[in-house]
């Protein structure tokens, strides 16, 4: 097994949190009015711009109603013009003229109403974004409110994360946040805090924070799990150990420290003692140990699964696990 000599380092004080990506604008586009799907003008996953036509519903009935309404409008307008001439000649009463005026306006309004209904049967993208998977087929009957396709605006994009209430005084709008995700191992994004919730969650005692970042390539998607890191300024003294040296467990994290021990007969030997530790942030291969290990302690970094408290050890440091704050993968 291998070991490393613990040494004290000064790390920037950071606040780490788990975050979730969220769309700045995201909706499920739905039918406004009921109707039969006459035409579909998009593909699943397609990029669209605001106002692009997605689906056209059958409007043959409305078109027939429009023709009838247009004819009625023309007739009402002709009748109004005649009534105006007769009123000027004092042949009809003002009441008859007012009635003709009302009928003409009503006919105009009816045409406008039908035209609006026809327009509402053309379903358009409400904003620029990327479509999800199509949920309708040509010839399908859609009731009002039925889903057509999800639409998400991906650039910019939000990252939402929780901050412990004791740290909220150090968080403010405009502060930068580093965002990473396991899906994009070599990529890091810089977001900027744009909103801080006004209440503390009674269950977690966290305050929700929202940051915004540019996402021109669409690499980050709503719902994606990410890690966030925010530098708080002041440095803190830590013992930096390889992550491989930590034995993670539900009841507490621990390390094995090599020490001079004695067996039941009083014979001296080199063995290990298990020491519980309090961990801080991580950087690359390293994890910060806040307490439990002191400088110059010799800590086991591999073969932990074989060890128990008091076990004798043989050390071979010919090949050691990674222990870099900024590891770089080797070319293969």
CSV table of N, CA and C in Angstrom, one decimal, residues 92-101:
chain,number,residue,atom,x,y,z
A,92,UNK,N,-85.7,59.1,-43.0
A,92,UNK,CA,-85.8,58.1,-41.9
A,92,UNK,C,-85.4,58.8,-40.6
A,93,UNK,N,-85.8,58.1,-39.5
A,93,UNK,CA,-85.5,58.7,-38.2
A,93,UNK,C,-84.1,58.4,-37.8
A,94,UNK,N,-83.6,59.1,-36.8
A,94,UNK,CA,-82.3,58.9,-36.2
A,94,UNK,C,-82.2,57.5,-35.6
A,95,UNK,N,-83.3,56.9,-35.1
A,95,UNK,CA,-83.2,55.6,-34.5
A,95,UNK,C,-83.0,54.5,-35.5
A,96,UNK,N,-83.6,54.7,-36.7
A,96,UNK,CA,-83.4,53.7,-37.8
A,96,UNK,C,-81.9,53.8,-38.3
A,97,UNK,N,-81.4,55.0,-38.3
A,97,UNK,CA,-80.0,55.2,-38.7
A,97,UNK,C,-79.0,54.5,-37.7
A,98,UNK,N,-79.3,54.7,-36.4
A,98,UNK,CA,-78.5,54.1,-35.4
A,98,UNK,C,-78.5,52.6,-35.4
A,99,UNK,N,-79.7,52.1,-35.8
A,99,UNK,CA,-79.8,50.6,-35.9
A,99,UNK,C,-79.0,50.1,-37.0
A,100,UNK,N,-79.0,50.8,-38.2
A,100,UNK,CA,-78.1,50.4,-39.3
A,100,UNK,C,-76.7,50.5,-39.0
A,101,UNK,N,-76.3,51.5,-38.2
A,101,UNK,CA,-74.9,51.7,-37.8
A,101,UNK,C,-74.5,50.5,-36.9
